[in-house]
């Protein structure tokens, strides 16, 4: 589902056989249709341009939070184990990030094809399973684990809007939460782990941070970006200039990431956060928000999201092929046959 794959119940006891259940096995909002009948992913109405999720999830400002999402996912014991044992993420960070954005974004922006895209994303996780260093079995399709990865995407959307955008009131957060339930239902996973309301989700989020998340090696590796390669967007920047900028950029990225972590997760990783830090981060958020207004609307969104907006406006045919990642982001040729990789034929 993301750069992190794996599984684990909050108490560490996992049933590897408990993987995919039909939508509607839980009693979360949106999990059942009229009369309480179970609904498959094809019966779930995909999100559309009237949703807040469309407005914020595919926004390029979300890339600012990519390390935050990586840390939050990899601090989950099962997800961290899955990355450590099954992923090439740290060997090809930028490529892995940018090719993952296409199908993950497609579950939001692909309209009538969104359920098909969701099944594709879920399928990448079928074989991600094993036993971690502490003897705990994990599986990427364990419902609690799979939902945790999705919960981080939901909270990323909230943070983009609330901390780097115009801000959200409680009504808008409840609306985003209801949308995220529909979004998650498209995967066809059990709805059992999904909290019943925004208020219940906040309690779930705090409990996960305080009781479940761990200081894992993959989470630490996400924060170790001192020698990260030059991002594709800066391909024309001379290498010598990137080497000068990389250190300050890495320190700023880690500082922002740490500042947005839940306090319990931040403490577990051993970081301090002061009142002054918080004021500075909020000022930075306001600068990003106001500066973003200067970006042309057509340039604010990821290509998969932009294609969704164009289709909704009638500027793209509903039958046009989905927009896929450029060839430069594909995994190495030897890995393209792996069921764990998104490697479209281009």
Short mmCIF file of C-alpha atoms in Angstrom, two decimals:
data_model
loop_
_atom_site.label_atom_id
_atom_site.label_comp_id
_atom_site.label_asym_id
_atom_site.label_seq_id
_atom_site.Cartn_x
_atom_site.Cartn_y
_atom_site.Cartn_z
CA UNK A 1 0.00 0.00 0.00
CA UNK A 2 2.95 2.27 0.50
CA UNK A 3 6.68 2.22 0.92
CA UNK A 4 5.99 0.15 4.03
CA UNK A 5 4.35 -3.27 3.97
CA UNK A 6 3.81 -5.77 6.77
CA UNK A 7 1.41 -6.68 9.52
CA UNK A 8 0.70 -6.97 13.23
CA UNK A 9 -2.08 -6.68 15.79
CA UNK A 10 -1.59 -4.07 18.54
CA UNK A 11 -0.51 -6.76 21.00
CA UNK A 12 1.88 -8.30 18.49
CA UNK A 13 -0.18 -11.47 18.02
CA UNK A 14 -1.07 -11.91 14.37
CA UNK A 15 -3.14 -14.51 12.61
CA UNK A 16 -1.49 -14.73 9.17
CA UNK A 17 -4.57 -16.51 7.85
CA UNK A 18 -6.79 -13.51 8.65
CA UNK A 19 -6.20 -11.47 5.54
CA UNK A 20 -8.87 -10.23 3.17
CA UNK A 21 -12.52 -10.21 4.20
CA UNK A 22 -15.40 -8.85 2.14
CA UNK A 23 -16.31 -5.23 2.64
CA UNK A 24 -19.08 -5.03 5.18
CA UNK A 25 -17.74 -7.46 7.77
CA UNK A 26 -17.26 -4.57 10.17
CA UNK A 27 -19.70 -1.98 11.40
CA UNK A 28 -17.77 1.15 10.48
CA UNK A 29 -19.65 3.88 8.60
CA UNK A 30 -19.96 3.16 4.91
CA UNK A 31 -19.19 -0.54 5.35
CA UNK A 32 -22.72 -1.71 4.64
CA UNK A 33 -25.35 -0.84 2.10
CA UNK A 34 -29.07 -0.34 2.54
CA UNK A 35 -30.59 -2.71 5.03
CA UNK A 36 -27.16 -3.69 6.37
CA UNK A 37 -26.28 -5.87 3.38
CA UNK A 38 -22.57 -6.36 2.77
CA UNK A 39 -21.18 -4.39 -0.16
CA UNK A 40 -18.27 -5.38 -2.38
CA UNK A 41 -15.70 -2.77 -3.54
CA UNK A 42 -17.48 -2.46 -6.90
CA UNK A 43 -20.60 -1.24 -5.07
CA UNK A 44 -18.74 1.53 -3.22
CA UNK A 45 -19.12 4.96 -4.81
CA UNK A 46 -15.62 6.31 -5.59
CA UNK A 47 -14.72 9.78 -4.41
CA UNK A 48 -15.19 12.62 -6.88
CA UNK A 49 -14.26 16.25 -7.47
CA UNK A 50 -16.77 17.44 -4.88
CA UNK A 51 -14.74 15.78 -2.12
CA UNK A 52 -12.16 17.43 0.14
CA UNK A 53 -9.92 14.41 -0.43
CA UNK A 54 -9.69 15.25 -4.15
CA UNK A 55 -8.79 18.81 -3.23
CA UNK A 56 -5.84 17.90 -1.02
CA UNK A 57 -4.57 14.32 -1.42
CA UNK A 58 -3.02 14.66 -4.89
CA UNK A 59 -1.56 18.07 -4.11
CA UNK A 60 2.24 18.20 -4.55
CA UNK A 61 2.54 19.65 -1.04
CA UNK A 62 2.00 16.08 0.13
CA UNK A 63 5.55 15.26 -0.97
CA UNK A 64 6.71 17.44 1.95
CA UNK A 65 5.10 14.84 4.20
CA UNK A 66 6.43 11.74 2.41
CA UNK A 67 9.17 11.18 5.03
CA UNK A 68 6.56 11.65 7.78
CA UNK A 69 4.36 8.96 6.21
CA UNK A 70 7.37 6.68 5.83
CA UNK A 71 8.31 7.05 9.50
CA UNK A 72 4.74 6.55 10.73
CA UNK A 73 4.32 3.43 8.61
CA UNK A 74 7.71 1.93 9.37
CA UNK A 75 7.30 2.43 13.12
CA UNK A 76 4.49 -0.11 12.93
CA UNK A 77 6.22 -3.41 13.82
CA UNK A 78 4.71 -5.45 11.01
CA UNK A 79 5.08 -2.75 8.38
CA UNK A 80 8.68 -2.15 9.40
CA UNK A 81 9.43 -5.87 9.19
CA UNK A 82 7.84 -6.07 5.76
CA UNK A 83 10.01 -3.23 4.48
CA UNK A 84 13.15 -4.67 6.05
CA UNK A 85 12.62 -8.11 4.51
CA UNK A 86 10.76 -7.46 1.24
CA UNK A 87 11.33 -3.93 -0.01
CA UNK A 88 13.97 -2.23 -2.17
CA UNK A 89 12.81 1.19 -0.98
CA UNK A 90 16.14 2.35 0.43
CA UNK A 91 17.99 1.32 -2.72
CA UNK A 92 15.79 3.48 -4.97
CA UNK A 93 14.01 6.00 -2.78
CA UNK A 94 12.90 8.53 -5.37
CA UNK A 95 11.88 5.96 -7.95
CA UNK A 96 9.92 3.91 -5.41
CA UNK A 97 8.15 6.98 -4.08
CA UNK A 98 7.23 8.41 -7.45
CA UNK A 99 5.98 5.19 -9.04
CA UNK A 100 3.92 4.35 -5.93
CA UNK A 101 2.13 7.69 -6.11
CA UNK A 102 0.39 6.69 -9.34
CA UNK A 103 -1.67 3.66 -8.23
CA UNK A 104 -2.14 4.96 -4.68
CA UNK A 105 -3.44 8.25 -6.08
CA UNK A 106 -5.54 6.33 -8.59
CA UNK A 107 -7.67 4.84 -5.81
CA UNK A 108 -8.82 8.41 -5.18
CA UNK A 109 -8.79 9.93 -8.68
CA UNK A 110 -9.54 7.09 -11.12
CA UNK A 111 -13.33 7.50 -10.96
CA UNK A 112 -15.12 4.39 -12.28
CA UNK A 113 -11.77 2.56 -12.39
CA UNK A 114 -10.89 3.32 -8.76
CA UNK A 115 -12.00 -0.08 -7.41
CA UNK A 116 -9.91 -1.85 -10.06
CA UNK A 117 -6.90 0.26 -9.10
CA UNK A 118 -7.51 -0.54 -5.42
CA UNK A 119 -7.49 -4.28 -6.15
CA UNK A 120 -4.23 -3.81 -8.04
CA UNK A 121 -2.64 -2.04 -5.06
CA UNK A 122 -3.91 -4.68 -2.66
CA UNK A 123 -2.47 -7.40 -4.89
CA UNK A 124 1.05 -6.04 -4.50
CA UNK A 125 0.88 -7.11 -0.86
CA UNK A 126 -0.21 -10.74 -1.25
CA UNK A 127 3.27 -12.21 -0.77
CA UNK A 128 4.59 -9.77 1.83
CA UNK A 129 4.64 -11.93 4.93
CA UNK A 130 7.04 -13.61 7.31
CA UNK A 131 8.28 -13.60 10.90
CA UNK A 132 10.13 -10.62 12.34
CA UNK A 133 13.30 -10.61 14.43
CA UNK A 134 11.24 -11.04 17.62
CA UNK A 135 9.40 -14.10 16.34
CA UNK A 136 6.18 -12.23 15.54
CA UNK A 137 4.46 -13.29 12.32
CA UNK A 138 3.32 -10.51 10.01
CA UNK A 139 1.35 -10.24 6.80
CA UNK A 140 0.80 -7.08 4.77
CA UNK A 141 -2.86 -8.00 4.30
CA UNK A 142 -3.58 -8.37 7.98
CA UNK A 143 -6.57 -5.98 8.31
CA UNK A 144 -5.12 -4.01 11.22
CA UNK A 145 -1.83 -3.51 9.42
CA UNK A 146 -3.29 -2.65 6.03
CA UNK A 147 -5.62 -0.14 7.66
CA UNK A 148 -2.76 1.52 9.55
CA UNK A 149 -1.00 2.28 6.26
CA UNK A 150 -4.22 3.80 4.92
CA UNK A 151 -4.71 5.78 8.14
CA UNK A 152 -1.36 7.48 7.54
CA UNK A 153 -2.50 8.53 4.05
CA UNK A 154 -5.68 9.96 5.56
CA UNK A 155 -3.75 11.89 8.18
CA UNK A 156 -1.31 13.10 5.51
CA UNK A 157 -4.33 14.61 3.74
CA UNK A 158 -5.45 16.27 6.97
CA UNK A 159 -1.97 17.67 7.64
CA UNK A 160 -1.55 19.05 4.11
CA UNK A 161 -4.81 20.96 4.46
CA UNK A 162 -4.46 21.91 8.11
CA UNK A 163 -0.74 22.67 8.48
CA UNK A 164 0.32 23.64 4.93
CA UNK A 165 -3.03 24.81 3.60
CA UNK A 166 -5.89 27.04 4.68
CA UNK A 167 -6.67 25.07 7.84
CA UNK A 168 -9.61 22.81 8.67
CA UNK A 169 -12.44 23.19 11.12
CA UNK A 170 -13.89 20.19 12.93
CA UNK A 171 -16.72 19.83 10.44
CA UNK A 172 -14.26 19.57 7.57
CA UNK A 173 -12.21 16.99 9.45
CA UNK A 174 -15.34 14.90 10.00
CA UNK A 175 -16.13 15.22 6.31
CA UNK A 176 -12.62 14.12 5.35
CA UNK A 177 -12.94 11.19 7.73
CA UNK A 178 -16.19 10.01 6.15
CA UNK A 179 -14.54 10.28 2.74
CA UNK A 180 -11.56 8.23 3.88
CA UNK A 181 -13.92 5.41 4.93
CA UNK A 182 -15.34 5.29 1.37
CA UNK A 183 -11.81 5.46 0.00
CA UNK A 184 -10.67 2.54 2.16
CA UNK A 185 -13.74 0.44 1.34
CA UNK A 186 -12.61 0.31 -2.29
CA UNK A 187 -9.78 -2.06 -1.30
CA UNK A 188 -12.25 -4.79 -0.40
CA UNK A 189 -10.58 -5.33 2.97
CA UNK A 190 -12.32 -6.01 6.26
CA UNK A 191 -13.80 -2.83 7.69
CA UNK A 192 -13.42 -4.13 11.25
CA UNK A 193 -10.36 -1.96 12.14
CA UNK A 194 -11.98 1.28 10.90
CA UNK A 195 -13.06 3.57 13.76
CA UNK A 196 -16.70 4.61 13.71
CA UNK A 197 -16.19 8.39 13.71
CA UNK A 198 -13.57 11.13 13.51
CA UNK A 199 -13.58 11.34 17.30
CA UNK A 200 -13.00 7.59 17.62
CA UNK A 201 -10.26 7.80 15.00
CA UNK A 202 -8.40 10.40 17.06
CA UNK A 203 -8.44 8.04 20.05
CA UNK A 204 -7.25 5.19 17.77
CA UNK A 205 -4.41 7.36 16.38
CA UNK A 206 -3.23 8.35 19.86
CA UNK A 207 -3.39 4.75 21.10
CA UNK A 208 -1.37 3.48 18.14
CA UNK A 209 1.29 6.13 18.74
CA UNK A 210 1.46 5.44 22.48
CA UNK A 211 1.12 1.64 22.57
CA UNK A 212 1.91 0.07 19.18
CA UNK A 213 4.51 2.05 17.26
CA UNK A 214 8.14 1.09 17.83
CA UNK A 215 11.61 2.50 17.23
CA UNK A 216 12.46 0.38 14.17
CA UNK A 217 15.47 0.37 11.88
CA UNK A 218 13.40 1.13 8.74
CA UNK A 219 11.88 4.18 10.48
CA UNK A 220 15.37 5.40 11.36
CA UNK A 221 16.51 4.77 7.79
CA UNK A 222 13.71 7.01 6.46
CA UNK A 223 15.15 9.84 8.55
CA UNK A 224 18.71 9.18 7.38
CA UNK A 225 18.76 11.33 4.25
CA UNK A 226 22.19 12.90 4.63
CA UNK A 227 23.35 11.31 1.37
CA UNK A 228 20.04 11.08 -0.47
CA UNK A 229 20.26 11.20 -4.25
CA UNK A 230 19.22 14.27 -6.18
CA UNK A 231 15.44 14.25 -6.79
CA UNK A 232 14.24 13.87 -10.40
CA UNK A 233 12.72 17.36 -10.35
CA UNK A 234 16.23 18.78 -9.89
CA UNK A 235 17.88 16.66 -12.57
CA UNK A 236 19.34 19.75 -14.29
CA UNK A 237 20.89 21.04 -11.08
CA UNK A 238 24.68 20.52 -11.13
CA UNK A 239 25.81 17.75 -8.79
CA UNK A 240 28.19 20.08 -6.98
CA UNK A 241 25.32 22.44 -6.14
CA UNK A 242 23.17 19.55 -4.89
CA UNK A 243 25.97 18.40 -2.58
CA UNK A 244 26.00 21.90 -1.04
CA UNK A 245 22.22 22.04 -0.66
CA UNK A 246 21.71 18.44 0.48
CA UNK A 247 22.81 18.95 4.09
CA UNK A 248 20.54 21.92 4.89
CA UNK A 249 17.68 20.30 2.96
CA UNK A 250 18.08 17.08 4.95
CA UNK A 251 18.10 18.90 8.28
CA UNK A 252 14.97 20.88 7.36
CA UNK A 253 13.15 17.76 6.16
CA UNK A 254 13.93 15.83 9.34
CA UNK A 255 12.91 18.81 11.49
CA UNK A 256 9.54 19.14 9.71
CA UNK A 257 8.99 15.37 9.92
CA UNK A 258 9.75 15.24 13.63
CA UNK A 259 7.51 18.23 14.30
CA UNK A 260 4.50 16.57 12.69
CA UNK A 261 4.89 13.25 14.49
CA UNK A 262 2.47 12.46 17.34
CA UNK A 263 4.24 13.40 20.61
CA UNK A 264 4.38 9.77 21.79
CA UNK A 265 6.04 8.64 18.53
CA UNK A 266 8.46 11.56 18.67
CA UNK A 267 9.51 10.67 22.20
CA UNK A 268 9.95 7.03 21.26
CA UNK A 269 12.46 8.07 18.62
CA UNK A 270 14.25 10.27 21.16
CA UNK A 271 13.54 13.70 19.66
CA UNK A 272 12.76 16.89 21.56
CA UNK A 273 10.26 19.50 20.38
CA UNK A 274 9.99 22.92 21.95
CA UNK A 275 7.34 25.61 21.95
CA UNK A 276 9.69 27.66 19.77
CA UNK A 277 9.98 24.78 17.31
CA UNK A 278 6.21 24.58 17.09
CA UNK A 279 5.85 28.31 16.43
CA UNK A 280 8.48 28.14 13.68
CA UNK A 281 6.80 25.16 12.04
CA UNK A 282 3.46 26.91 12.02
CA UNK A 283 5.05 29.99 10.45
CA UNK A 284 6.61 27.76 7.80
CA UNK A 285 3.20 26.23 7.14
CA UNK A 286 1.69 29.67 6.55
CA UNK A 287 4.52 30.58 4.16
CA UNK A 288 3.93 27.38 2.18
CA UNK A 289 0.18 28.01 2.09
CA UNK A 290 0.46 31.57 0.81
CA UNK A 291 3.28 30.73 -1.59
CA UNK A 292 1.24 27.87 -3.03
CA UNK A 293 -1.35 30.35 -4.24
CA UNK A 294 1.22 31.58 -6.77
CA UNK A 295 1.51 28.13 -8.37
CA UNK A 296 -0.74 27.75 -11.45
CA UNK A 297 -3.65 25.41 -10.61
CA UNK A 298 -2.66 23.02 -13.40
CA UNK A 299 0.74 22.53 -11.75
CA UNK A 300 -0.47 21.91 -8.22
CA UNK A 301 -1.42 18.27 -8.67
CA UNK A 302 0.30 14.96 -9.31
CA UNK A 303 -0.24 13.74 -12.92
CA UNK A 304 -2.67 10.97 -11.87
CA UNK A 305 -4.69 13.49 -9.85
CA UNK A 306 -4.53 16.05 -12.65
CA UNK A 307 -5.89 13.45 -15.07
CA UNK A 308 -8.82 12.89 -12.71
CA UNK A 309 -9.61 16.60 -12.61
CA UNK A 310 -9.38 16.80 -16.40
CA UNK A 311 -11.70 13.82 -16.84
CA UNK A 312 -14.22 15.30 -14.41
CA UNK A 313 -14.13 18.61 -16.33
CA UNK A 314 -14.67 16.87 -19.67
CA UNK A 315 -11.19 17.69 -20.96
CA UNK A 316 -10.10 14.03 -20.93
CA UNK A 317 -12.06 11.09 -22.32
CA UNK A 318 -13.46 8.69 -19.68
CA UNK A 319 -11.94 5.89 -21.78
CA UNK A 320 -8.46 7.39 -21.97
CA UNK A 321 -5.73 5.13 -20.50
CA UNK A 322 -4.76 5.93 -16.92
CA UNK A 323 -1.65 8.07 -16.53
CA UNK A 324 1.31 5.93 -15.47
CA UNK A 325 4.74 6.65 -14.04
CA UNK A 326 7.53 7.58 -16.48
CA UNK A 327 9.98 4.82 -17.39
CA UNK A 328 12.71 6.43 -15.26
CA UNK A 329 10.81 5.41 -12.11
CA UNK A 330 10.37 1.72 -12.97
CA UNK A 331 12.14 -0.89 -10.82
CA UNK A 332 15.25 -2.59 -12.20
CA UNK A 333 14.51 -4.94 -15.11
CA UNK A 334 15.27 -7.97 -12.95
CA UNK A 335 12.55 -6.95 -10.48
CA UNK A 336 9.74 -6.05 -12.89
CA UNK A 337 8.20 -9.49 -12.81
CA UNK A 338 7.78 -9.41 -9.04
CA UNK A 339 4.15 -9.22 -7.87
CA UNK A 340 5.28 -6.72 -5.22
CA UNK A 341 6.20 -4.00 -7.72
CA UNK A 342 4.13 -1.54 -9.68
CA UNK A 343 5.78 -1.89 -13.10
CA UNK A 344 3.31 -0.91 -15.82
CA UNK A 345 4.09 -1.61 -19.46
CA UNK A 346 4.89 1.76 -20.97
#
